[in-house]
Coordinates of C-alpha atoms and ligand atoms in Angstrom, one line a residue:
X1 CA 110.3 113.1 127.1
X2 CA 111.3 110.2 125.2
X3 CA 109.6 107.6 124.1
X4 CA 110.2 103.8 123.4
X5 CA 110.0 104.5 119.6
X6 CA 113.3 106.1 120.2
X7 CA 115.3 103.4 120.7
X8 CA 117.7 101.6 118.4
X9 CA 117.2 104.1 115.5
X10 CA 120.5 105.1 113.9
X11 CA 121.3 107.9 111.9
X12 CA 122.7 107.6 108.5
X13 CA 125.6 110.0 107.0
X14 CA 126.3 108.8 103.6
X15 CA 124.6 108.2 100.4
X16 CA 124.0 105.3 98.9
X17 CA 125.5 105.9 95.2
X18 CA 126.5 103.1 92.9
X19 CA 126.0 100.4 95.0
X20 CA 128.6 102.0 97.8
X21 CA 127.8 104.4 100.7
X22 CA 129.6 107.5 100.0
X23 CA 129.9 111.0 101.4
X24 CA 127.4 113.4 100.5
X25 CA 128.4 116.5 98.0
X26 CA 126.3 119.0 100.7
X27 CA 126.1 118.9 104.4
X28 CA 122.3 119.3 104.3
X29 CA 120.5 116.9 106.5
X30 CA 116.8 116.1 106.6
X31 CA 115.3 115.9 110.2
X32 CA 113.1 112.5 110.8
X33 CA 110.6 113.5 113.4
X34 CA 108.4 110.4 115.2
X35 CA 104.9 111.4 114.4
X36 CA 103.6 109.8 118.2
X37 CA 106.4 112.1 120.3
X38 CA 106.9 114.9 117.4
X39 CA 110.8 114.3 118.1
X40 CA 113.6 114.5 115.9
X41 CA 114.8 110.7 116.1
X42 CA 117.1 110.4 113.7
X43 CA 118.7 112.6 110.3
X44 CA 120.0 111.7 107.1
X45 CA 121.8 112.9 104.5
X46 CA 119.5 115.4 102.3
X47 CA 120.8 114.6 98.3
X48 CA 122.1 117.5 96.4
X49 CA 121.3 117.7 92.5
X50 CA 125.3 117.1 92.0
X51 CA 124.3 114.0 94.1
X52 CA 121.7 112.6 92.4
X53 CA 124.2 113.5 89.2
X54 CA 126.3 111.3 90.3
X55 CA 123.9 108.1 90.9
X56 CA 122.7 108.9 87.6
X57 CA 125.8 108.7 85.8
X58 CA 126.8 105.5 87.9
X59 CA 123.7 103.8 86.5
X60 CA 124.4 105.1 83.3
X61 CA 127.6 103.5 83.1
X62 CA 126.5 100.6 85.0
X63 CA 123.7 100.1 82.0
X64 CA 125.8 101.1 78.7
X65 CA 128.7 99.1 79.5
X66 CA 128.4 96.8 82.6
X67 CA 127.4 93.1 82.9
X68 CA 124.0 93.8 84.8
X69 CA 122.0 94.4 81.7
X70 CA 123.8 91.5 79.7
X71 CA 123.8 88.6 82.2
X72 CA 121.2 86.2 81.6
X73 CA 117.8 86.8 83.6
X74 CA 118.3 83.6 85.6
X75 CA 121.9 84.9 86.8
X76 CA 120.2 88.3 88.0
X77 CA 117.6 86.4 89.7
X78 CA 120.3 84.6 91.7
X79 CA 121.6 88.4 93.0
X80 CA 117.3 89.0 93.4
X81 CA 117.3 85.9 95.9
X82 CA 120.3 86.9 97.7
X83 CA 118.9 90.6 98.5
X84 CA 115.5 89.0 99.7
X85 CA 117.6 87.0 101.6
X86 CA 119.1 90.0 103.1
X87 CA 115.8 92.1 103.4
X88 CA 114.4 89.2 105.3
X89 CA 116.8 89.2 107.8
X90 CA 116.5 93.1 108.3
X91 CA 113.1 92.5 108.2
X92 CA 112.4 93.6 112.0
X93 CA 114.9 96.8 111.9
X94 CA 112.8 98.0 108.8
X95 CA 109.6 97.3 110.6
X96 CA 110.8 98.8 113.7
X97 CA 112.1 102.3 111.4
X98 CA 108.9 102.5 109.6
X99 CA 106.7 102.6 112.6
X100 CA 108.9 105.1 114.7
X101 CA 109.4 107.3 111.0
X102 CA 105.5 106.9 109.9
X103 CA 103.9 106.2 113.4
X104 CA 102.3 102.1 111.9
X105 CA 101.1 100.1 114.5
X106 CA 103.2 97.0 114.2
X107 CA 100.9 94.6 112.5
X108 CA 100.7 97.3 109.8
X109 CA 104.3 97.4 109.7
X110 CA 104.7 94.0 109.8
X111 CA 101.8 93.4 106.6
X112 CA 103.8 96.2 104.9
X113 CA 107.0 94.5 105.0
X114 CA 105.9 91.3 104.2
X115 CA 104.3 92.9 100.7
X116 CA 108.3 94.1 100.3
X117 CA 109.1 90.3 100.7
X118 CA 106.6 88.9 98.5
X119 CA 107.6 91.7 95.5
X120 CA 111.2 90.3 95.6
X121 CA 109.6 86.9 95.9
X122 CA 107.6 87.5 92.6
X123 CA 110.7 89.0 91.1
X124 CA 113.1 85.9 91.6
X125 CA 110.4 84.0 89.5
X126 CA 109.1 86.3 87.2
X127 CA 111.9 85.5 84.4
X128 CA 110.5 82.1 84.4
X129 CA 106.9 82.7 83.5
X130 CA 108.2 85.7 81.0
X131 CA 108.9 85.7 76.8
X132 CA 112.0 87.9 77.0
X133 CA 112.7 86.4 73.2
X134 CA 109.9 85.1 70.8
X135 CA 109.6 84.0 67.3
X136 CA 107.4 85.7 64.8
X137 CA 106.3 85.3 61.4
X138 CA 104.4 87.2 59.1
X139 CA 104.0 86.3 55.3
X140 CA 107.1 84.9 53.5
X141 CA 109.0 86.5 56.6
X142 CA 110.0 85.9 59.8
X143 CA 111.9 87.9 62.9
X144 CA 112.8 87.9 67.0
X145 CA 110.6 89.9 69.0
X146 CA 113.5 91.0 71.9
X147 CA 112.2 92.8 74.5
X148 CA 115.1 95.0 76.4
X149 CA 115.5 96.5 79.9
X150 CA 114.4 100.0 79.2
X151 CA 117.7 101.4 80.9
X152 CA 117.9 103.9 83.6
X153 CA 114.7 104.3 86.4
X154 CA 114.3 107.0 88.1
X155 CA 112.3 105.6 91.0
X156 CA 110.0 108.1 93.1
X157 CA 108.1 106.7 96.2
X158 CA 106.4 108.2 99.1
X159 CA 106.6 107.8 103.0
X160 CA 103.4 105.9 103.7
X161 CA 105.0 102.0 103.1
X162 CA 108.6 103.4 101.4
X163 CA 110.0 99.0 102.2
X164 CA 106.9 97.9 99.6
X165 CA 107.0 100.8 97.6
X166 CA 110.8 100.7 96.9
X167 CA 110.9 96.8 96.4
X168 CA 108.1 97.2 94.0
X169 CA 109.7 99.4 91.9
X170 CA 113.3 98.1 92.9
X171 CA 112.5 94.5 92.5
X172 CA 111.2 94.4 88.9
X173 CA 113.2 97.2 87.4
X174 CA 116.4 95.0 88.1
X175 CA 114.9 91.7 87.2
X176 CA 114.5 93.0 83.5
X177 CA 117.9 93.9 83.6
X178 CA 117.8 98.3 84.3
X179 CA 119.8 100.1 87.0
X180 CA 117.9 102.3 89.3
X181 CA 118.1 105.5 90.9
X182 CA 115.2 105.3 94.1
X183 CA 114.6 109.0 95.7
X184 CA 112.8 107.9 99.1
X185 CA 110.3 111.0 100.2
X186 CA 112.1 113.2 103.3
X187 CA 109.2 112.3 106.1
X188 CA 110.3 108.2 105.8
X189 CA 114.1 107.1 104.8
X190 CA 115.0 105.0 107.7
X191 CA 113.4 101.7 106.7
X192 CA 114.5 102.1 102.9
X193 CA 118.2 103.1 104.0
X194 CA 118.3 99.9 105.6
X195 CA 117.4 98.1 102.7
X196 CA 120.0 100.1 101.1
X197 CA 122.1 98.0 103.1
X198 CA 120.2 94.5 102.6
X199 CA 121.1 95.4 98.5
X200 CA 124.5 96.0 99.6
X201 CA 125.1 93.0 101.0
X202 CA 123.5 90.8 97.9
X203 CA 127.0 92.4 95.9
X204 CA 125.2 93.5 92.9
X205 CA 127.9 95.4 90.2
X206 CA 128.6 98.5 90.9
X207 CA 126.5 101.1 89.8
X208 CA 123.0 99.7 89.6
X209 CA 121.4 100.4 92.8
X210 CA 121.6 104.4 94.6
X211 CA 119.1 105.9 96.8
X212 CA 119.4 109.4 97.4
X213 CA 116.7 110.5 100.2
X214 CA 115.3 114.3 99.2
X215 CA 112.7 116.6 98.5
X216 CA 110.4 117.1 95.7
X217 CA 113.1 120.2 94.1
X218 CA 115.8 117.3 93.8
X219 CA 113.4 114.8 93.3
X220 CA 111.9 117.0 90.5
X221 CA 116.2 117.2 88.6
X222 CA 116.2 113.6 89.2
X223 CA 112.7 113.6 86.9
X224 CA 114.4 115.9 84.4
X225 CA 118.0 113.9 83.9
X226 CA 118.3 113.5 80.4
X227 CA 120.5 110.7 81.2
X228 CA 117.2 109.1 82.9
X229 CA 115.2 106.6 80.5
X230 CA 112.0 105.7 82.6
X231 CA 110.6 107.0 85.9
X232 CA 108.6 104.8 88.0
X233 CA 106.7 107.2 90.3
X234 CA 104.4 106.5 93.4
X235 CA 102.5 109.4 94.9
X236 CA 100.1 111.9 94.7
X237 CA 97.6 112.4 91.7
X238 CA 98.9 115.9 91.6
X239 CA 102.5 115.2 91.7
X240 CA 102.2 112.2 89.1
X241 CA 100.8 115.3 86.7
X242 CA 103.7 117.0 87.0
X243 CA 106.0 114.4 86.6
X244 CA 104.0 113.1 83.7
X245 CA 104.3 116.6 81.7
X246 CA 107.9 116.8 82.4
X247 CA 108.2 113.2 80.6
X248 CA 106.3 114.4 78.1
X249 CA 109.0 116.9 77.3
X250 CA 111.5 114.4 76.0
X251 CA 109.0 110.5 75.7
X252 CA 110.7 109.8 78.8
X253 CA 109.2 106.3 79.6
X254 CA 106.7 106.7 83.2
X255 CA 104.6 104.7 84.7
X256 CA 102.4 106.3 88.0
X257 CA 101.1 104.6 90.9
X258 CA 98.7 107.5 92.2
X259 CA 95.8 108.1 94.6
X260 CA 92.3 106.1 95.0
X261 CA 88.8 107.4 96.9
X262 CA 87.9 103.5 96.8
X263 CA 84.1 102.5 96.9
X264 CA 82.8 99.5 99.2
X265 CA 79.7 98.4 97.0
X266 CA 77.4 96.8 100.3
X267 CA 74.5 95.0 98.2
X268 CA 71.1 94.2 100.6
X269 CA 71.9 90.5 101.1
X270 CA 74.3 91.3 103.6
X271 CA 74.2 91.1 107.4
X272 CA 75.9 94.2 109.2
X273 CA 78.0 92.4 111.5
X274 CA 79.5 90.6 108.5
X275 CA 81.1 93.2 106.8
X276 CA 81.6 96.0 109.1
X277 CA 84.7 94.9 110.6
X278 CA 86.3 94.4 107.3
X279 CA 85.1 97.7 106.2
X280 CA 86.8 99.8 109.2
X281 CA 89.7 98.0 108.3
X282 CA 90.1 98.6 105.3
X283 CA 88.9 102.4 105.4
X284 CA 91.2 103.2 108.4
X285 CA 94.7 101.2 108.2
X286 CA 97.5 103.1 109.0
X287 CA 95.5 105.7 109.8
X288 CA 93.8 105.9 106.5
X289 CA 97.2 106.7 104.5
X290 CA 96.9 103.9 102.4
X291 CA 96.1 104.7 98.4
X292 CA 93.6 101.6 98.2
X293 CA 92.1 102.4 101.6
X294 CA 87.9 101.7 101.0
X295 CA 87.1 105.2 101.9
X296 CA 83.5 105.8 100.2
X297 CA 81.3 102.6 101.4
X298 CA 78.0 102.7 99.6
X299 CA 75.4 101.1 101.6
X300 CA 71.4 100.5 100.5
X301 CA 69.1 103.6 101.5
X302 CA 67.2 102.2 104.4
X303 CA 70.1 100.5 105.9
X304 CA 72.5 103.5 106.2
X305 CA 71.2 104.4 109.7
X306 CA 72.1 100.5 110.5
X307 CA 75.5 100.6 109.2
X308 CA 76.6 104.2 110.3
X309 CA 75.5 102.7 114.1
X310 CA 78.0 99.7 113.6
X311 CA 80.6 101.0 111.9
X312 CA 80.7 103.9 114.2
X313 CA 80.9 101.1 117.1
X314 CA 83.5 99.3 115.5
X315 CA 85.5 102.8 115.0
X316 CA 85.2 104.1 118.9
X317 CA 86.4 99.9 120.1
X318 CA 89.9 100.9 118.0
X319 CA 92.7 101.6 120.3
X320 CA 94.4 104.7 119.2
X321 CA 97.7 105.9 120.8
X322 CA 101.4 105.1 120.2
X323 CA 102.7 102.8 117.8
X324 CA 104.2 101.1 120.2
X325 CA 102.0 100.4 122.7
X326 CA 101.1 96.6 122.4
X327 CA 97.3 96.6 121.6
X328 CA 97.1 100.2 119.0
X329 CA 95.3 99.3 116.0
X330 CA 95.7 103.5 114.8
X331 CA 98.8 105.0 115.3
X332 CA 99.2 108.6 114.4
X333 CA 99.2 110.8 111.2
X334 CA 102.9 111.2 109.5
X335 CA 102.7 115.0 110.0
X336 CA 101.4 117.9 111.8
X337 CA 100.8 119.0 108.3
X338 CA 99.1 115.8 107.0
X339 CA 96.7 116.3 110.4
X340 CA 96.1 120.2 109.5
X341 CA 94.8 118.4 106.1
X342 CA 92.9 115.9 107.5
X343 CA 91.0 118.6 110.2
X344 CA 90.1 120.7 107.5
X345 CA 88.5 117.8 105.2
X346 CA 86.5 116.9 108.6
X347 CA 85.3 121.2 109.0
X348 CA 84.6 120.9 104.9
X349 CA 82.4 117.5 105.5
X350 CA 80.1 119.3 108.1
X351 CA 80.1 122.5 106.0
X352 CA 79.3 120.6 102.8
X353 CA 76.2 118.7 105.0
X354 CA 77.2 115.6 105.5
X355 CA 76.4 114.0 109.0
X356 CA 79.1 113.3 111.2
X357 CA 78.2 110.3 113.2
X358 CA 81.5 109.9 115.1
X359 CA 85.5 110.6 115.3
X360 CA 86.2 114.0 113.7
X361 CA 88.9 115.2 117.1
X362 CA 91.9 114.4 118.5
X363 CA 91.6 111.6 120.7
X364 CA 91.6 112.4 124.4
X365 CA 94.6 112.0 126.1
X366 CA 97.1 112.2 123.4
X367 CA 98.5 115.7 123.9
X368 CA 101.5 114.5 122.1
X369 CA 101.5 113.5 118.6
X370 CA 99.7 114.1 115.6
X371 CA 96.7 112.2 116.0
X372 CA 92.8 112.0 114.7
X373 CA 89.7 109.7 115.9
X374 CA 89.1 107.7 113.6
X375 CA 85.8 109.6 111.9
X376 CA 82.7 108.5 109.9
X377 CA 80.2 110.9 108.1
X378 CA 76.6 109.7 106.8
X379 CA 74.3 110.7 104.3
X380 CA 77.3 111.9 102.2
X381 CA 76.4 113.0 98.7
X382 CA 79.1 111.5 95.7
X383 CA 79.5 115.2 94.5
X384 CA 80.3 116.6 98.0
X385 CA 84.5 116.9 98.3
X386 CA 84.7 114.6 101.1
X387 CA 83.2 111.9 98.8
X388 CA 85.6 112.8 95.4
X389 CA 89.0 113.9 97.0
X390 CA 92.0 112.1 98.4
X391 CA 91.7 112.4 102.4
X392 CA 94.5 110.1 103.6
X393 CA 93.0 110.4 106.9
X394 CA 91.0 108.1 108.8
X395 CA 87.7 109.4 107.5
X396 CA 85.4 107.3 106.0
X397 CA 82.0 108.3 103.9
X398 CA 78.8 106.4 104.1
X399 CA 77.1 106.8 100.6
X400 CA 73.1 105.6 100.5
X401 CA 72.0 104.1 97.1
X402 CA 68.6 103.2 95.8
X403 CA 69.5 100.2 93.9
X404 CA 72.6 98.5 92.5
X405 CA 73.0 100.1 89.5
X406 CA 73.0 103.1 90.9
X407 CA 75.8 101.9 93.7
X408 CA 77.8 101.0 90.2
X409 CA 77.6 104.2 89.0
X410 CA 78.5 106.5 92.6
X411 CA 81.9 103.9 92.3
X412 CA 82.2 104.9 89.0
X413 CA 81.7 108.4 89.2
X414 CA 85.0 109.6 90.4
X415 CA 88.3 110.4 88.9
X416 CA 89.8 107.6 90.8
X417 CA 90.3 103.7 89.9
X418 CA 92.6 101.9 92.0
X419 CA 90.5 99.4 94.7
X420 CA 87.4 98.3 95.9
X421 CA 84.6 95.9 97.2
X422 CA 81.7 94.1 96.9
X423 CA 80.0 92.7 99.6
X424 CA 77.6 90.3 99.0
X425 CA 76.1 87.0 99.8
X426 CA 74.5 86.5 96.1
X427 CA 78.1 85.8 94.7
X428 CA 76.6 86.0 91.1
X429 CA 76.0 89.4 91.8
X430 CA 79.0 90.0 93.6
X431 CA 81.3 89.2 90.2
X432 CA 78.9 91.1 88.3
X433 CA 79.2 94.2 90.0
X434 CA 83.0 94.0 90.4
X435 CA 83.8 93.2 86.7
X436 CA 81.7 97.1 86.3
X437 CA 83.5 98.9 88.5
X438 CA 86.2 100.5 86.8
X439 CA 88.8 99.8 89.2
X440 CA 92.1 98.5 88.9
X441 CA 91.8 95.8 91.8
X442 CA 88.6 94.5 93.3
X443 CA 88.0 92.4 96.1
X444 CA 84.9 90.4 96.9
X445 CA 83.6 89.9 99.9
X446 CA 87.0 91.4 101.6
X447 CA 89.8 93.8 101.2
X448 CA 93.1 93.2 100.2
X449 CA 96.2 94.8 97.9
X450 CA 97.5 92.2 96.4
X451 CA 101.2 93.2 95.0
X452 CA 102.4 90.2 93.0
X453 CA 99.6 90.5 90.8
X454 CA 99.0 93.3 88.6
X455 CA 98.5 96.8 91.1
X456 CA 97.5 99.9 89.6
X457 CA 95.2 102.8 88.5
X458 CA 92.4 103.3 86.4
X459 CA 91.9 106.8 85.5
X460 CA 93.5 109.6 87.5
X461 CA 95.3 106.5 90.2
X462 CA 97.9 106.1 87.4
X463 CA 99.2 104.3 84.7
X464 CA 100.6 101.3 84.3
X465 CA 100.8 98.3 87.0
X466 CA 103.0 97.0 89.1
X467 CA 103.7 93.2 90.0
X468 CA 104.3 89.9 88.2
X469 CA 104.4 90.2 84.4
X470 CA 102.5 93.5 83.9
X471 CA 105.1 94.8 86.2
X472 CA 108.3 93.8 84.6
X473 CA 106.7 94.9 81.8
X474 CA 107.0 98.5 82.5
X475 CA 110.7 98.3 82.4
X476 CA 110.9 96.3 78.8
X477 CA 111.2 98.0 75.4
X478 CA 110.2 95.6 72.7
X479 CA 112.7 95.6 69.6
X480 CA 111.8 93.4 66.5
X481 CA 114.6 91.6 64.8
X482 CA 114.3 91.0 60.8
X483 CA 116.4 89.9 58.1
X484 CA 115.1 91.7 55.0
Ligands
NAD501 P1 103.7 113.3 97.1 O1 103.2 113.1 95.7 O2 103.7 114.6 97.7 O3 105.2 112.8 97.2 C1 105.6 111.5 96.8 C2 107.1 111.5 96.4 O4 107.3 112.3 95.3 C3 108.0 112.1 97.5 O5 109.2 111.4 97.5 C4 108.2 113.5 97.0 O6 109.4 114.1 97.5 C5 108.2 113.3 95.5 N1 107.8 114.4 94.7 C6 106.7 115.2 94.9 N2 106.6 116.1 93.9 C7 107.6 115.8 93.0 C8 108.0 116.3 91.7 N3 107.4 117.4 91.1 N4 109.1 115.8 91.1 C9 109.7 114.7 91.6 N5 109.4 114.2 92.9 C10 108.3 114.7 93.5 O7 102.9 112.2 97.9 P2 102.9 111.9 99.5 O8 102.1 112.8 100.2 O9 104.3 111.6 99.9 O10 102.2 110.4 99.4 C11 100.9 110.2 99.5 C12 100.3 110.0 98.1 O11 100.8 108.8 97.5 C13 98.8 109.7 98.2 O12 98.1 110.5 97.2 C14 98.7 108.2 97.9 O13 97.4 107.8 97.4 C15 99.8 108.0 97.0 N6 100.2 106.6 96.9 C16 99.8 105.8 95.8 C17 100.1 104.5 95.8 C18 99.8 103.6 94.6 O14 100.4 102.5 94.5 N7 98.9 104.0 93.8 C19 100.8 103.9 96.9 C20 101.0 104.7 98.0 C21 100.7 106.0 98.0

């Protein structure tokens, strides 16, 4: 039976290559299936390696002897504001793709997109606040300290916000003056084919911009191109790795956006009907497939039993069901496959001892779709595998600590960095505490991911950042100009 989610989705049969849609070399499709009805809703266009060949040598060209790389960063930023222009008026048929392709609720989709507004936003300004040329001196001597667009990007992003992903690394990458090559992942390339067609539209020279929607095989040539100067990849820590060593084999420039197992730091000062809505949220949105998602949430000792009791209230009040349906706050999991993953974390948590308070099944009633309650587990352990690996499920861990010091050192103790929280009333303590968590974002009092800023890993979440400065960054070389 068909659902509403159906509606208004188009198909796409041509590649995006060079800034021009274009028929693909193979007739390979991929299948997008709606995670809530487990239909097939729309295909695309599966890129070949002779494909992505060709994008590659487009942006090649487009970089060694076009005028993207040598207009002034002011004039690109013009080209910048005209594709915002055009994303923002998409804005609803990307929202709409995402949440039939990924199953978001729409005021997930709708806080995703904007984050894909605000990177173009910081973008269009970023030149402004930026040293693209400075004088140095040194001794009886002095030079120009240039710094270059790095040249081609291979851009890698995944299915769980592709809009925000693909505008962080699009956004930046073209503001320091490279041409980019962005594989979307197979579960999610609606929304990022459409703002194919919002770059389209903004007339950029031809060349800079493809997308070729694949799998990991293609995504992996796109990796080993010789002809490719930097990849930007977001994904798993696991992936990253691999991408990483194949980098390594020629310096190819990478920076990593990867996963997070988050800690909420909940210090004693704080009453339970403060935090714990703030908590859910940000353990559970989009289903818990978000990499900054607070998934570990480390509360004193003798106030677990207190905040397993609200938290699991605040869990069984979320509506769950279609992505559709006005009112859902979870939608479903991307994948059958993501769901067999998720299930088997929930069997390993009871194995391993930890307490499961609530969740932990498919919700009642929705025979269709590839949903999980959202689930909370007590007196976890930090050494357990629920508490240390990547879930991307709506599963939350309630940690106890005796102390402070010793919540510092459960956040600590993981091979994660990217997000977290403090929660506390005594705001002295609050900064103290986040500036000794080694995290690359912290939030106090709150949750949030913010993307114009610098966003990124410590440890085994990545390296690199993305957003504002630190972001354009990654697609600079720095050359130093001397007269001898
Ligand atoms: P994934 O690593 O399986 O795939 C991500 C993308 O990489 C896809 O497009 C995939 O086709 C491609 N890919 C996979 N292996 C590759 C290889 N060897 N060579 C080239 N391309 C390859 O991840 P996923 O399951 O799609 O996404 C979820 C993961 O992404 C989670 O771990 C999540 O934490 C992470 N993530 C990180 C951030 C961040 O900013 N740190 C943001 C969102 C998601």
């Amino acid at each position: 039976m068909s659902t509403r989610q159906d509606v208004g989705l188009r198909s796409f049969s041509k590649l995006f290559i060079g800034g021009r849609w274009v028929d693909p070399v193979s007739e390979e499709t991929l299948s997008v299936v709606s995670p809530s009805s487990e239909e097939v809703i729309a295909t695309v266009p599966s890129a070949s390696p002779a494909d992505v060949d060709a994008a590659v040598a487009a942006a090649r060209r487009a970089f060694d002897d076009g005028p993207w790389p040598r207009m002034s960063a002011a004039e690109r930023a013009g080209y910048l504001s005209r594709i915002r222009d055009e994303v923002a008026a998409r804005v609803e048929d990307m929202e709409h793709a995402f949440s039939a392709e990924v199953g978001a609720p729409a005021g997930v989709s709708k806080a995703f997109h904007q984050n894909a507004l605000a990177a173009w936003d910081d973008a269009i300004t970023v030149h402004q606040r930026a040293a693209f040329e400075e004088k140095r001196s040194w001794g009886d001597g002095e030079g120009v300290l240039v710094r270059e667009p790095v040249g081609v990007v291979a851009a890698i992003i995944p299915w769980n916000g592709p809009v925000a992903q693909a505008s962080m690394k699009y956004a930046p990458a073209l503001a320091a003056g490279c041409t980019v090559v962005l594989k979307p992942s197979p579960e999610a390339p609606l929304s990022t084919l459409i703002l194919a067609e919002a770059i389209e539209a903004a007339g950029l020279p031809e060349g800079v911009v493809s997308m070729v929607p694949a799998g990991r095989e293609v995504g992996e040539h796109l990796v080993r191109h010789p002809d490719v100067d930097k990849v930007s990849f977001t994904g798993s820590t696991a992936a990253g790795k691999r991408i990483m060593s194949i980098c390594g084999e020629r310096i190819a420039r990478v920076s990593l956006e990867l996963g997070g197992k988050s800690a909420a730091i909940v210090a004693d000062d704080v009453p339970v009907g403060d935090v714990v809505p703030s908590l859910v949220q940000a353990g559970v949105i989009n289903s818990g497939q978000v990499c900054a998602a607070l998934t570990r949430v480390l509360v004193p000792r003798h106030r677990q039993q207190e905040f397993a009791e609200a938290i699991a209230g605040e869990m069984e009040s979320y509506s769950v069901g279609s992505p559709f349906e006005e009112g859902t706050d979870l939608g479903p999991l991307v994948s059958e496959q993501q769901r067999e993953r998720v299930e088997s974390y929930v069997r390993l948590g009871v194995e391993e001892g930890a307490r499961l308070i609530t969740g932990g099944a498919r919700p009642e009633g929705l025979e269709r779709g590839w949903y999980v309650a959202p689930t909370l587990f007590a007196d976890v352990r930090n050494d357990m595998r629920i508490a240390r690996e990547e879930i991307f499920g709506p599963v939350m861990c309630l940690i106890p600590f005796d102390g402070i010091d010793e919540a510092v050192a459960i956040a600590n103790d993981s091979d994660y960095g990217l997000s977290g929280a403090v929660y506390a009333e005594d705001t002295a303590l609050a900064e103290r505490v986040a500036r000794q968590v080694r995290t690359g974002q912290i939030c106090i009092n709150g949750w949030a991911m913010r993307i114009d800023q610098p966003f990124g890993g410590y440890k085994q979440s990545g390296l690199g950042r993305e957003g504002n400065l630190e972001g354009l960054g990654a697609f600079l070389e720095y050359k130093l100009i001397q007269h001898s």
